[in-house]
Coordinates of C-alpha atoms and ligand atoms in Angstrom, one line a residue:
X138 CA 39.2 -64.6 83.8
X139 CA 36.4 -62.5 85.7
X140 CA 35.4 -62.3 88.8
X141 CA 32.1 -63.8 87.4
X142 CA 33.9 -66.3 85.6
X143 CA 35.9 -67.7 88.2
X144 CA 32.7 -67.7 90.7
X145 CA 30.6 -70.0 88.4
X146 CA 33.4 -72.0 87.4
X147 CA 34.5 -72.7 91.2
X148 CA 30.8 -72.8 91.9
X149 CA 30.1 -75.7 89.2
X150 CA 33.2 -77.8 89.8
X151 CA 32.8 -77.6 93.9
X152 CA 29.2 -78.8 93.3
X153 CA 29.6 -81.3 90.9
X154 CA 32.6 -82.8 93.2
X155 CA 30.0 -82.5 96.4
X156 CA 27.8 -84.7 94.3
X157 CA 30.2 -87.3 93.3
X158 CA 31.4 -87.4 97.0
X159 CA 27.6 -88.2 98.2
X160 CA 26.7 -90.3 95.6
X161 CA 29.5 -92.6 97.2
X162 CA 32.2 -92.2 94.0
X163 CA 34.5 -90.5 97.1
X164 CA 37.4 -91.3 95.3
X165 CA 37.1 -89.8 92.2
X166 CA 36.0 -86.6 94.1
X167 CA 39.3 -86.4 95.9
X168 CA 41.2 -86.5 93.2
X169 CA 38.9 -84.5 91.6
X170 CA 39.3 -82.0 94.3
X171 CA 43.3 -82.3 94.3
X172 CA 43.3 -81.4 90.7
X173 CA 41.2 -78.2 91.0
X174 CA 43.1 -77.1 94.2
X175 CA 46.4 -78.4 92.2
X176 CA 45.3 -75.9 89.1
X177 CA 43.9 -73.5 91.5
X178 CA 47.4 -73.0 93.2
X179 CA 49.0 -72.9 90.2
X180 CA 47.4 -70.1 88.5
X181 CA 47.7 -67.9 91.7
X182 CA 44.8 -65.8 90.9
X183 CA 43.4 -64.3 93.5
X184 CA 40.1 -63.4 92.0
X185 CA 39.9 -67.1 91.3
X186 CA 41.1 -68.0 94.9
X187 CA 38.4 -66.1 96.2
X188 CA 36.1 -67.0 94.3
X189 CA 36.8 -70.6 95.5
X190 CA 37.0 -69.9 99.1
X191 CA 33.5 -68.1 98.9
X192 CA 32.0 -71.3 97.2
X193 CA 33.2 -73.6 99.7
X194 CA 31.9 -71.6 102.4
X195 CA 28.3 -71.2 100.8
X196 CA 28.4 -74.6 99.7
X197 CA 29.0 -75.7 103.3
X198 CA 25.9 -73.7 104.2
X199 CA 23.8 -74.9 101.6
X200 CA 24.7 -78.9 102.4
X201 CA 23.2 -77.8 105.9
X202 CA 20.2 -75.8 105.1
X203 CA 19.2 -78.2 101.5
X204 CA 21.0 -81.3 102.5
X205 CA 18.6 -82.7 99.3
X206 CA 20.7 -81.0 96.7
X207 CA 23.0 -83.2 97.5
X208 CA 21.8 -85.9 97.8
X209 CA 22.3 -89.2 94.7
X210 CA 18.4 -89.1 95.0
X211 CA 17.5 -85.8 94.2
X212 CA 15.0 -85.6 91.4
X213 CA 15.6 -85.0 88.2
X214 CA 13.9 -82.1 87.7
X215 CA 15.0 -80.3 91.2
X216 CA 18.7 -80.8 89.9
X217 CA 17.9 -79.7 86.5
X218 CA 16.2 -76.7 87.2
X219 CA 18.9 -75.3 90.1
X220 CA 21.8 -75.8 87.2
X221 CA 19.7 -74.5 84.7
X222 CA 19.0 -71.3 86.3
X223 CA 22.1 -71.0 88.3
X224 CA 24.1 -70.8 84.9
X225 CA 21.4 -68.4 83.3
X226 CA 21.8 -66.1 86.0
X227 CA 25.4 -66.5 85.7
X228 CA 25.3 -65.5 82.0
X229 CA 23.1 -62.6 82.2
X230 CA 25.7 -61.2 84.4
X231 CA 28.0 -61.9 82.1
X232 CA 26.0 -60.4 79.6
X233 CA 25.9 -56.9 81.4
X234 CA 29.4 -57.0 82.4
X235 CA 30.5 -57.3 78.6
X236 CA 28.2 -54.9 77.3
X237 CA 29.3 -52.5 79.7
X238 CA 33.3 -53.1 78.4
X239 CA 32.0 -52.7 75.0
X240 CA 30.4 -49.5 76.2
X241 CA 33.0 -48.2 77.4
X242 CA 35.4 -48.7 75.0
X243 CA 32.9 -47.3 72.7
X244 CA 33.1 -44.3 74.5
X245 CA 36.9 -44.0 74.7
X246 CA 37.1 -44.9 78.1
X247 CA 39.4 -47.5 79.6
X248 CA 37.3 -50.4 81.1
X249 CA 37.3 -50.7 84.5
X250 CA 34.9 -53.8 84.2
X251 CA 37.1 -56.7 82.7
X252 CA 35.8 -57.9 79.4
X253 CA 34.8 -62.2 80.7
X254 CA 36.0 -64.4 77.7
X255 CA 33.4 -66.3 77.8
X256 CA 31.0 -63.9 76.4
X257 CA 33.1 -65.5 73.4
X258 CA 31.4 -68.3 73.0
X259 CA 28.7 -66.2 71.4
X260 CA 30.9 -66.5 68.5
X261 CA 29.8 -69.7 66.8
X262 CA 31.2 -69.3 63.8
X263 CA 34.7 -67.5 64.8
X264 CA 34.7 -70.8 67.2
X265 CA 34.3 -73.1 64.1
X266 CA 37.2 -71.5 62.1
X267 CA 39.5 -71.3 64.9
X268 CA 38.4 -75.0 65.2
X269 CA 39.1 -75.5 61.7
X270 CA 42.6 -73.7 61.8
X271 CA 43.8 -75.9 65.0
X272 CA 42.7 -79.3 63.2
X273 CA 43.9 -78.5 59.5
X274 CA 47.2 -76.3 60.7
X275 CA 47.8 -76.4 64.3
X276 CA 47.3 -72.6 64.2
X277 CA 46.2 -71.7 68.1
X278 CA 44.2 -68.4 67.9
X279 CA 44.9 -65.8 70.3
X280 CA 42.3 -63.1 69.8
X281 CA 39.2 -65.1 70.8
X282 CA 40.5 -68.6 72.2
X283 CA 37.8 -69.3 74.1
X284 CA 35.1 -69.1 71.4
X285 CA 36.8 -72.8 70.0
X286 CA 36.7 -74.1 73.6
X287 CA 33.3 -73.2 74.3
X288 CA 32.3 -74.5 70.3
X289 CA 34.4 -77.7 71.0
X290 CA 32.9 -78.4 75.0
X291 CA 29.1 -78.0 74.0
X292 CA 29.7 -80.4 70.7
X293 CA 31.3 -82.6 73.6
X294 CA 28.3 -83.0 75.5
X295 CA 25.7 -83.8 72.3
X296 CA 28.4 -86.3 71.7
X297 CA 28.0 -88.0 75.0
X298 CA 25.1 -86.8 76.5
X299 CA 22.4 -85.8 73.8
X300 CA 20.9 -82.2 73.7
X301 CA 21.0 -82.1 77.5
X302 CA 23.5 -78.4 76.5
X303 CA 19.9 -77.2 75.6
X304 CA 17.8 -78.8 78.3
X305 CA 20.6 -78.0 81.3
X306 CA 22.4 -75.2 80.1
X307 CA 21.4 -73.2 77.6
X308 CA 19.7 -69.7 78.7
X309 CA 18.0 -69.0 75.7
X310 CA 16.2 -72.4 76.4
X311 CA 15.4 -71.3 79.9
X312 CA 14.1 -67.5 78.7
X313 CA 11.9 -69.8 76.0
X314 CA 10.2 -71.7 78.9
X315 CA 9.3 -68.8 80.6
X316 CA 7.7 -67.1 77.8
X317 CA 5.6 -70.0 76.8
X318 CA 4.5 -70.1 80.3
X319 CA 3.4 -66.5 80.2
X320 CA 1.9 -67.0 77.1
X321 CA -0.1 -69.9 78.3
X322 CA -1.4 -68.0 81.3
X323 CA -3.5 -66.1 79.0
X324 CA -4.2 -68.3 75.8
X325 CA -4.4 -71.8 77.4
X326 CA -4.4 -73.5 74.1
X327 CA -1.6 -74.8 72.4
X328 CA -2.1 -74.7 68.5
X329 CA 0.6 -76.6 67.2
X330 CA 1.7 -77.3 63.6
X331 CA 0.2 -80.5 61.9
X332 CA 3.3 -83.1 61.4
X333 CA 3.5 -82.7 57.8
X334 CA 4.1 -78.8 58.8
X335 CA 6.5 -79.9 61.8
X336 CA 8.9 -81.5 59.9
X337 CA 9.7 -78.5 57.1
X338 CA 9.7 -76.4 59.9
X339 CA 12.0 -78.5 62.3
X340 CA 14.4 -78.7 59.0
X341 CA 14.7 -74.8 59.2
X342 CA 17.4 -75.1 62.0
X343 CA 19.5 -77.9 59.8
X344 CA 19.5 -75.1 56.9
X345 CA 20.2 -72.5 58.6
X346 CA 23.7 -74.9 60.1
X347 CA 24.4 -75.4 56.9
X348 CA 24.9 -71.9 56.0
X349 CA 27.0 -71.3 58.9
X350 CA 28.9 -74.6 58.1
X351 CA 29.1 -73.4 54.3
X352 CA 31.1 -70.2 55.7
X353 CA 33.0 -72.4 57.6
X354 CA 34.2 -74.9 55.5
X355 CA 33.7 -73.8 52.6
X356 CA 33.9 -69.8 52.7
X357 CA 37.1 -70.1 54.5
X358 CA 39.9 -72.2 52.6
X359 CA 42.9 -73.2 55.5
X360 CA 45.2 -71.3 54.0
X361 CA 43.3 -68.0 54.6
X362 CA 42.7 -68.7 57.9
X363 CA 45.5 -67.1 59.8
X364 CA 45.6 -63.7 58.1
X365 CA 41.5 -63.4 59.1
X366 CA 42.4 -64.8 62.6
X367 CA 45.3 -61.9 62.9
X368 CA 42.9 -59.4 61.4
X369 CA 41.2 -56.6 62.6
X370 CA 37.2 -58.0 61.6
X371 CA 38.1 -60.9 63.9
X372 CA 39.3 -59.0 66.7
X373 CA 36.6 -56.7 66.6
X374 CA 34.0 -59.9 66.5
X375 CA 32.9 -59.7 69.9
X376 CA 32.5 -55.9 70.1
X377 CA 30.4 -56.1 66.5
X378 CA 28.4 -58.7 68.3
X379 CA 27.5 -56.5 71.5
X380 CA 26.9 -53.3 69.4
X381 CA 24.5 -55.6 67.7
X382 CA 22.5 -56.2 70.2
X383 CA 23.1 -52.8 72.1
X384 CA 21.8 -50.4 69.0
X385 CA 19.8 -52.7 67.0
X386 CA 18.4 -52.1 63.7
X387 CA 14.6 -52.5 62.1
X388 CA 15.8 -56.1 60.8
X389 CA 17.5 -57.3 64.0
X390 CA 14.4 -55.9 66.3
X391 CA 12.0 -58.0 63.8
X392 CA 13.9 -61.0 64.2
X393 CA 13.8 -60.8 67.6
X394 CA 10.2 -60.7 67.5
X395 CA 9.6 -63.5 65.5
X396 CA 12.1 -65.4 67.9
X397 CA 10.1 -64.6 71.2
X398 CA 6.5 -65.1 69.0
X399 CA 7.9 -68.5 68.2
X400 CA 9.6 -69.6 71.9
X401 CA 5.9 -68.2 73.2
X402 CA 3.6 -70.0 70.2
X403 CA 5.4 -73.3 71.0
X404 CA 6.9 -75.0 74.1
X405 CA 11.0 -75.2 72.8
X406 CA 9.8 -73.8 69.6
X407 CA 13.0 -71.6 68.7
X408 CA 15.0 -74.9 69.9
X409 CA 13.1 -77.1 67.7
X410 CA 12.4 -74.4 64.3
X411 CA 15.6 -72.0 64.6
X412 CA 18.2 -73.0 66.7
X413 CA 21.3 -74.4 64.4
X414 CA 23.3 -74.6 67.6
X415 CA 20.4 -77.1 68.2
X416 CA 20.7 -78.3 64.9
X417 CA 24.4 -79.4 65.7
X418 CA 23.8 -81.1 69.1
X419 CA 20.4 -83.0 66.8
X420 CA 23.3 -84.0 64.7
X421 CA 25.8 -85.2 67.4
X422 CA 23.2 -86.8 69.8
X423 CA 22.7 -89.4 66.9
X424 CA 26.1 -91.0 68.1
X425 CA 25.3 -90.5 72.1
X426 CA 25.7 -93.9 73.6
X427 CA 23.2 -92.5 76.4
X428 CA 19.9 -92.7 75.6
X429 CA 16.2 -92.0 76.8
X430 CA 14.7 -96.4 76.7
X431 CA 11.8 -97.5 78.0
X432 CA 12.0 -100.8 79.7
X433 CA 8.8 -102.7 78.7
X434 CA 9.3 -105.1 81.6
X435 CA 8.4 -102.6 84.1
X436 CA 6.5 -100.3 82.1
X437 CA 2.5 -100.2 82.8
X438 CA 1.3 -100.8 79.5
X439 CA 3.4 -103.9 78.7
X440 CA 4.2 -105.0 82.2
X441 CA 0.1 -105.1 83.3
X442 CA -1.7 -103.7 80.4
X443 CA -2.9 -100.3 81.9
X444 CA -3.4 -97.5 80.3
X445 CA 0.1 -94.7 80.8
X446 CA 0.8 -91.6 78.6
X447 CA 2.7 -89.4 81.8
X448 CA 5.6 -89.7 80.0
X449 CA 4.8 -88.5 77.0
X450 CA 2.6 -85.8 78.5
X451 CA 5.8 -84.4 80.2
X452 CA 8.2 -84.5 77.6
X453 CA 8.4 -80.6 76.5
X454 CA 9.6 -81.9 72.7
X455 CA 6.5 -83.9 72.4
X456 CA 7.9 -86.7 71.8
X457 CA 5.6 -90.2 72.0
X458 CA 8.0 -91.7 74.7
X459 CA 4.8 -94.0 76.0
X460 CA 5.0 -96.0 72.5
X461 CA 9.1 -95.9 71.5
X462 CA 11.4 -98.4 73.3
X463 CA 14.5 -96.5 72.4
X464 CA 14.4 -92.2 72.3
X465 CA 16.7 -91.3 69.1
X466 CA 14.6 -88.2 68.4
X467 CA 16.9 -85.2 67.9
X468 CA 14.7 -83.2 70.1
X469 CA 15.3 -85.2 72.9
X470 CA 17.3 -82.9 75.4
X471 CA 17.7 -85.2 78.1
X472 CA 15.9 -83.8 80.8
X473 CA 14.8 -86.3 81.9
X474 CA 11.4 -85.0 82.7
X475 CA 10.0 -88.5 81.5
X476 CA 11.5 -90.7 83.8
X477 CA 10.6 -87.9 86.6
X478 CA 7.0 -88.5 85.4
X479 CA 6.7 -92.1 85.4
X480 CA 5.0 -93.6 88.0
X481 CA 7.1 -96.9 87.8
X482 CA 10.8 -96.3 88.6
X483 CA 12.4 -98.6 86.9
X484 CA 10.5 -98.4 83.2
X485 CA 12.4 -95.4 81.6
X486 CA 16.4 -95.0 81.9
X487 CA 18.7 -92.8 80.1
X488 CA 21.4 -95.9 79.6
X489 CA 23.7 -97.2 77.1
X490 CA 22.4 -100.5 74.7
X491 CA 24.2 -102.9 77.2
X492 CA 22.2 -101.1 79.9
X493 CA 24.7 -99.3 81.9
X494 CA 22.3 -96.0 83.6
X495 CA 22.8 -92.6 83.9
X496 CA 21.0 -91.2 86.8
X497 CA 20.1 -87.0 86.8
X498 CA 23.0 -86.6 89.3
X499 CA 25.5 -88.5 87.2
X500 CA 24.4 -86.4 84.2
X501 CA 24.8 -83.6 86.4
X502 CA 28.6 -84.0 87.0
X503 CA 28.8 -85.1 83.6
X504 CA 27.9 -81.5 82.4
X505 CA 29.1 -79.7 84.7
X506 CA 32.9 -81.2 84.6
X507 CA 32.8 -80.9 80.7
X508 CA 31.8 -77.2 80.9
X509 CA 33.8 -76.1 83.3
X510 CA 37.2 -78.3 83.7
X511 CA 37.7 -78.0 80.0
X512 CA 38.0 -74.2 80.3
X513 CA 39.6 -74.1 83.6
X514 CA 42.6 -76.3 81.6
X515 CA 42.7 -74.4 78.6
X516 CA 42.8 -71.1 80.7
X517 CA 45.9 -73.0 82.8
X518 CA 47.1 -74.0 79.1
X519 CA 47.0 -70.0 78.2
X520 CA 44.2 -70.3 75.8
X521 CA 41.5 -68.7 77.0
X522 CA 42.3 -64.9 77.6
X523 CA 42.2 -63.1 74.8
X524 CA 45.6 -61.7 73.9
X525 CA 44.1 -58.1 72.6
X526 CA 44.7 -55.4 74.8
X527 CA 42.3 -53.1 75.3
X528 CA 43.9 -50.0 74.0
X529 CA 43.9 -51.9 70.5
X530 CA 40.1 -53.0 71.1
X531 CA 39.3 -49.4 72.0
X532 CA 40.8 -47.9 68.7
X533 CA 39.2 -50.7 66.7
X534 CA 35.5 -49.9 67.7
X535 CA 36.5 -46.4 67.5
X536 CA 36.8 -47.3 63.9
X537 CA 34.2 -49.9 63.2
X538 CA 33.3 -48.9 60.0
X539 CA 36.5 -48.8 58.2
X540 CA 36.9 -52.4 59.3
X541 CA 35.6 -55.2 56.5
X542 CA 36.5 -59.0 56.0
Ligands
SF4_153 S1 12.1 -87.8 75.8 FE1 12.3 -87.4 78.0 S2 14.4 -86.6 78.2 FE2 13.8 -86.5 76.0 S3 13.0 -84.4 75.8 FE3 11.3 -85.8 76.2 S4 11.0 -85.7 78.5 FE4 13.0 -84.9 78.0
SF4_154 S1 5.1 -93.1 82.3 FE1 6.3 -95.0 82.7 S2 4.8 -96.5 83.0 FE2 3.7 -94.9 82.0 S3 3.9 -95.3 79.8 FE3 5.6 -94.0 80.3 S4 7.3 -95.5 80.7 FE4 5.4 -96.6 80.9

């Protein structure tokens, strides 16, 4: 595990145990705490160790300089937001430090820059097979473990906690936001499809899952599975993937437009048009218990016959929360920007049917314990390093066009 790796992953679990400590759950962040030191210890990695030892200490800064981040009040969107760009920044470095392995193995150079496994979870479908070969033959991969414990951790939280992966999480969700906002600093109108155009277009990112689950399932009978997984295509995935976005071609560069025109045109619009890893959580947040509900008791409208939209005017997926009780939209990415919005507190809760709550800082720990201790176990468990060394790497992408399927 990388430097980066460790950092973020010490960084997430530290914080989210901080919160559960303030929010008064001190229990379940010792032992919370005794596990990670407990797993810490027993990995004896000192990049990790460090990497702890820094966190703590910054943390411990942080709690005295912005006592609100941790505090069980904090607002949704504050919490949101830090998490949200703290892992983006995290993943662009990421993103730099694998490109430059792939670089210079390219070049025939022995890394000096470890290759973070993580970068892995860019394989969706090499994820989904090794998945596949786990379930239906109890066949481990070696070559890319992490990609199945990333695949596996982000259908996790769509089954538990909606799309909040996209609305917490995801960078390319983040870059998105950014762009629209640029784009609406010089064309303040937002010219968005009529529904009976929304809905093809929001069926775009279902087809385009059930291509990759096609290959999946389908393209990829059990019993071939462990002679692709011991191949050379799959072990070369991850460099084919950064050479693809290091040299790209007419096509790829085209695509890429089309993304960024769409993610500027429309607020979310490559979550809600392209995305199939969208697609899946839509799927999976069907069978979340938690929900977005509106609580016509309190809520303006009902409660004293007033006139209130703020929800719905803050919800990025356009969704009409103001006139739904319950949110089962698959758009809905949890971020709880609606019940920031909402002048009266009690009106809008992301709860379960028997009306147990959720608040942004228990959706907080929620995420960031499923991202993180999940790979932080399976790394103690040996499968997350990738078992390819790099000489073997280096000759493959030496050789990248005499590897096929
Ligand atoms: S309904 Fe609320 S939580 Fe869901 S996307 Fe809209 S603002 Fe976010
Ligand atoms: S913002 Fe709150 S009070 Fe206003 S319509 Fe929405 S839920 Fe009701």
């Amino acid at each position: 595990m990388s430097f980066i790796e460790s950092f973020t992953l010490a960084l997430a679990l530290l914080y989210a145990i901080s919160l559960m400590f303030y929010s008064g759950k001190r229990w379940g962040a010792l032992t919370s705490l005794s596990l990670l030191g407990a797993g810490m210890i027993a990995t004896l990695y000192w990049p990790m160790l460090l990497a702890t030892a820094l966190v703590a200490i910054g943390l411990g800064l942080a709690k005295r300089l912005a006592p609100n981040l941790f505090s069980p009040e904090i607002k949704a969107n504050t919490i949101r937001e830090l998490i949200h760009h703290t892992l983006a920044v995290s993943m662009l470095l990421v993103a730099v430090q694998f490109t430059c392995n792939a670089i210079m193995l390219k070049m025939g150079q022995t890394p000096w820059l470890m290759r973070p496994d993580v970068g892995d979870a860019f394989l969706p479908i090499d994820g989904g097979i090794e998945l596949k070969a786990i379930i239906t033959l109890g066949y481990w991969d070696q070559t890319h473990p992490a990609a199945a414990v990333m695949l596996a951790v982000v259908m996790l939280t769509g089954l538990l906690c909606k799309r909040a992966f996209c609305g917490w999480a995801c960078p390319l969700g983040l870059a998105g936001e950014y762009l629209y906002k640029l784009r609406k600093r010089f064309i303040k109108r937002d010219l968005l499809p009529p529904a009976w155009l929304d809905w093809p277009l929001r069926m775009l990112k279902y087809l385009l899952l059930l291509a990759l689950l096609y290959i999946i399932i389908a393209g990829m009978p059990s019993q071939a599975i462990p002679s692709y997984l011991n191949g050379n295509y799959h072990k070369i995935a991850d460099l084919k993937m950064a050479l693809f976005f290091i040299t790209p071609g007419l096509i790829t560069l085209l695509c890429f437009a089309v993304i960024l025109a769409l993610a500027a045109w429309r607020r979310q619009g490559f979550c809600r048009y392209i995305c199939p890893y969208g697609a899946l959580l839509g799927i999976l947040s069907f069978l979340s218990p938690l929900k977005i509900r509106r609580h016509t008791e309190h809520c303006l409208i009902d409660s004293k016959g007033m006139k209130c939209d703020k929800c719905t005017r803050a919800c990025p997926a356009n969704i009409k929360v103001h006139q739904q009780i319950n949110i089962r939209s698959d758009e809905c990415q949890a971020c709880m920007r609606c019940i920031n919005a909402c002048p009266k507190k009690a009106s809008l809760t992301f709860s379960t049917r028997n009306g147990w709550q959720m608040s942004a800082t228990g959706l907080a720990i929620t995420l960031l314990i499923l991202l993180f201790a999940i790979p932080l176990l399976a790394y103690l468990n040996g499968f997350w390093v990738s078992q390819t060394p790099d000489d073997i790497r280096m000759y493959l992408i030496q050789h990248l066009n005499a590897i096929g399927h």
